[in-house]
Coordinates of C-alpha atoms in Angstrom, one line a residue:
X1 CA 120.4 322.1 57.3
X2 CA 118.5 324.9 55.5
X3 CA 120.3 324.5 52.2
X4 CA 120.0 320.7 52.3
X5 CA 116.3 321.0 53.0
X6 CA 115.8 323.4 50.2
X7 CA 117.7 321.2 47.8
X8 CA 115.6 318.2 48.9
X9 CA 112.4 320.1 48.4
X10 CA 113.5 321.3 44.9
X11 CA 114.4 317.8 43.9
X12 CA 110.9 316.6 45.0
X13 CA 109.2 319.4 43.0
X14 CA 111.3 318.6 40.0
X15 CA 110.3 314.9 40.1
X16 CA 106.6 315.9 40.5
X17 CA 106.7 318.3 37.5
X18 CA 108.5 315.8 35.4
X19 CA 105.9 313.2 36.2
X20 CA 103.2 315.8 35.4
X21 CA 104.8 316.4 31.9
X22 CA 104.6 312.6 31.3
X23 CA 101.0 312.6 32.5
X24 CA 100.1 315.3 29.9
X25 CA 101.9 313.4 27.2
X26 CA 100.1 310.2 28.0
X27 CA 96.8 312.1 28.0
X28 CA 97.4 313.7 24.7
X29 CA 98.7 310.5 23.1
X30 CA 95.4 308.9 24.0
X31 CA 93.6 311.4 21.7
X32 CA 92.3 313.6 24.5
X33 CA 92.4 317.4 24.7
X34 CA 93.5 319.4 27.7
X35 CA 91.0 320.3 30.3
X36 CA 89.6 323.9 29.6
X37 CA 90.7 326.4 32.2
X38 CA 88.3 329.1 33.4
X39 CA 89.8 332.6 33.5
X40 CA 88.4 335.7 35.1
X41 CA 89.4 339.2 33.9
X42 CA 91.1 338.0 30.7
X43 CA 89.2 338.3 27.5
X44 CA 90.1 335.6 25.0
X45 CA 89.4 335.6 21.3
X46 CA 86.4 333.8 19.8
X47 CA 87.0 330.1 19.8
X48 CA 90.0 330.4 22.1
X49 CA 90.4 328.1 25.1
X50 CA 92.8 328.5 28.0
X51 CA 94.7 325.3 29.0
X52 CA 97.4 326.3 31.4
X53 CA 98.1 329.2 33.9
X54 CA 101.4 329.3 35.7
X55 CA 104.5 331.4 36.3
X56 CA 107.7 331.1 34.3
X57 CA 111.1 332.7 33.8
X58 CA 111.0 335.0 30.8
X59 CA 113.8 336.3 28.5
X60 CA 114.2 337.8 25.0
X61 CA 117.2 337.6 22.7
X62 CA 118.3 340.9 21.1
X63 CA 121.1 343.3 20.9
X64 CA 121.2 346.9 22.2
X65 CA 121.3 350.0 20.1
X66 CA 125.0 350.6 20.6
X67 CA 124.4 354.3 21.0
X68 CA 126.6 356.4 23.3
X69 CA 127.4 360.1 23.9
X70 CA 131.0 361.4 23.9
X71 CA 132.5 363.7 26.4
X72 CA 134.4 366.8 25.2
X73 CA 135.2 370.4 25.8
X74 CA 137.6 373.2 25.5
X75 CA 140.4 373.2 28.0
X76 CA 142.5 376.1 29.2
X77 CA 145.6 376.1 31.4
X78 CA 149.1 374.9 31.4
X79 CA 150.1 372.5 28.6
X80 CA 150.6 369.6 30.9
X81 CA 147.2 370.0 32.6
X82 CA 145.5 370.4 29.2
X83 CA 147.1 367.3 27.9
X84 CA 146.1 365.4 31.0
X85 CA 142.5 366.5 30.6
X86 CA 142.5 365.5 27.0
X87 CA 143.9 362.1 27.8
X88 CA 141.3 361.5 30.5
X89 CA 138.5 362.6 28.1
X90 CA 139.8 360.2 25.5
X91 CA 139.9 357.3 28.0
X92 CA 136.3 358.0 29.0
X93 CA 135.1 358.1 25.4
X94 CA 137.0 354.9 24.7
X95 CA 135.3 353.2 27.6
X96 CA 131.9 354.4 26.5
X97 CA 132.6 353.1 23.0
X98 CA 133.6 349.7 24.3
X99 CA 130.5 349.5 26.4
X100 CA 128.3 350.4 23.4
X101 CA 129.9 347.6 21.4
X102 CA 129.2 345.1 24.2
X103 CA 125.6 346.4 24.3
X104 CA 125.2 345.6 20.6
X105 CA 125.9 341.9 21.2
X106 CA 123.0 339.4 21.1
X107 CA 122.1 338.6 24.7
X108 CA 119.2 337.2 26.6
X109 CA 117.7 340.3 28.2
X110 CA 114.6 341.3 30.1
X111 CA 115.1 338.4 32.5
X112 CA 112.1 338.2 35.0
X113 CA 109.5 335.9 36.4
X114 CA 106.1 336.5 34.8
X115 CA 102.6 335.0 34.8
X116 CA 101.8 332.9 31.7
X117 CA 98.6 331.6 30.1
X118 CA 98.7 329.0 27.4
X119 CA 95.7 328.6 25.1
X120 CA 95.0 326.7 21.9
X121 CA 96.0 329.9 19.9
X122 CA 98.9 331.4 21.8
X123 CA 101.1 332.0 24.8
X124 CA 100.4 335.1 26.9
X125 CA 103.0 336.6 29.2
X126 CA 102.3 339.5 31.5
X127 CA 105.2 342.0 31.9
X128 CA 104.8 344.7 34.5
X129 CA 105.9 347.5 32.2
X130 CA 104.0 346.3 29.0
X131 CA 101.0 344.2 30.2
X132 CA 100.0 341.0 28.3
X133 CA 102.1 340.1 25.3
X134 CA 100.8 337.4 22.9
X135 CA 103.0 334.9 21.1
X136 CA 100.9 333.1 18.5
X137 CA 101.7 329.5 17.5
X138 CA 101.1 330.4 13.8
X139 CA 104.1 332.8 14.0
X140 CA 106.5 330.2 15.4
X141 CA 109.4 329.4 13.0
X142 CA 111.7 327.7 15.5
X143 CA 110.8 325.5 18.4
X144 CA 113.3 324.1 20.8
X145 CA 111.8 322.4 23.9
X146 CA 114.5 321.3 26.4
X147 CA 112.6 320.1 29.5
X148 CA 115.6 318.2 30.7
X149 CA 117.2 321.6 31.3
X150 CA 113.9 323.3 32.3
X151 CA 113.9 325.6 29.2
X152 CA 111.7 326.2 26.2
X153 CA 112.8 328.5 23.3
X154 CA 110.8 329.9 20.4
X155 CA 111.9 331.8 17.3
X156 CA 109.3 333.9 15.5
X157 CA 108.8 335.5 12.1
X158 CA 108.8 339.1 13.2
X159 CA 109.8 339.2 16.8
X160 CA 112.8 338.5 19.0
X161 CA 113.3 334.9 20.2
X162 CA 111.6 334.0 23.5
X163 CA 113.0 331.7 26.1
X164 CA 110.9 330.4 29.0
X165 CA 112.2 328.5 32.0
X166 CA 111.2 327.0 35.3
X167 CA 109.5 324.0 36.8
X168 CA 106.4 324.0 34.5
X169 CA 108.6 323.4 31.4
X170 CA 107.9 319.6 31.1
X171 CA 104.2 320.3 30.9
X172 CA 104.6 323.4 28.8
X173 CA 106.9 321.7 26.4
X174 CA 104.4 318.9 25.8
X175 CA 101.5 321.2 25.5
X176 CA 103.2 323.6 23.0
X177 CA 104.6 320.7 21.0
X178 CA 101.0 319.6 20.6
X179 CA 99.7 323.0 19.7
X180 CA 102.6 324.1 17.4
X181 CA 103.4 320.8 15.6
X182 CA 100.0 319.3 15.4
X183 CA 100.0 315.6 14.5
X184 CA 103.8 315.5 14.5
X185 CA 104.2 316.5 18.1
X186 CA 105.2 313.1 19.4
X187 CA 108.2 313.0 17.1
X188 CA 109.8 316.2 18.5
X189 CA 113.2 315.1 19.9
X190 CA 113.2 317.6 22.7
X191 CA 110.2 316.0 24.5
X192 CA 111.3 312.4 23.7
X193 CA 112.2 311.6 27.3
X194 CA 108.7 312.6 28.4
X195 CA 107.0 310.7 25.6
X196 CA 109.1 307.6 26.4
X197 CA 108.2 307.9 30.0
X198 CA 104.5 308.3 29.1
X199 CA 104.5 305.0 27.2
X200 CA 106.3 303.0 29.9
X201 CA 104.1 300.8 32.1
X202 CA 102.6 302.6 35.1
X203 CA 102.9 301.5 38.6
X204 CA 99.6 302.7 40.1
X205 CA 98.8 302.7 43.8
X206 CA 96.5 299.9 44.8
X207 CA 93.6 302.2 45.5
X208 CA 93.9 303.9 42.1
X209 CA 94.2 300.6 40.3
X210 CA 91.2 299.3 42.1
X211 CA 89.2 302.4 41.1
X212 CA 90.0 301.9 37.4
X213 CA 89.0 298.3 37.6
X214 CA 85.7 299.4 39.0
X215 CA 85.2 301.6 35.9
X216 CA 86.1 305.0 37.4
X217 CA 87.0 307.6 34.8
X218 CA 90.7 308.6 34.5
X219 CA 91.4 312.0 36.0
X220 CA 92.3 314.8 33.7
X221 CA 95.9 316.1 34.0
X222 CA 96.2 318.5 36.9
X223 CA 97.2 322.1 36.2
X224 CA 100.4 323.4 38.0
X225 CA 99.5 325.6 40.9
X226 CA 95.8 324.7 40.7
X227 CA 95.9 321.6 43.0

């Protein structure tokens, strides 16, 4: 029962976050800007506005140094024992060399869940060991939103690729497409399902529809975790 309940709850949250991504797309397609977010303790740059604060799964793509130390020594004793020690040492060094080669491979590393802030200039991720890291939109060379699989990947001019994941990805994919691509954001294939959903006719609850008929202002998109 516990696993089934957890799966049901996860499915509900995924539907809500997907709908939220569509809401943001609809809002931005209407020529609006995101609602400014008030931050405390974080000093932004002049003219910089925070739009989103949430938590995401963080990873960077890079290879290790491939360095390793060898084991050696001078052995004394009977020839059989010396040969055995030499063979064991060679096996240890071969194992270290193979591990070093594996370490040099490009892998997604530093996997962890981190706080994230998205502004009109950059993404900010807080790593426990390094503090706030900034990823400026002007430095982005590759942009691969994949909200259907709950991931968002960036390539940069002079930094390792960044992959973000988690439930906020539909919203973050739309927002970063808008900030990175400018007027072309709606044509980004990765967010096409969200854009298409945003343009579909909405089935509003009767109370909300009545409110709009009476001239009530449309609500700004909500911010994940700030309900």
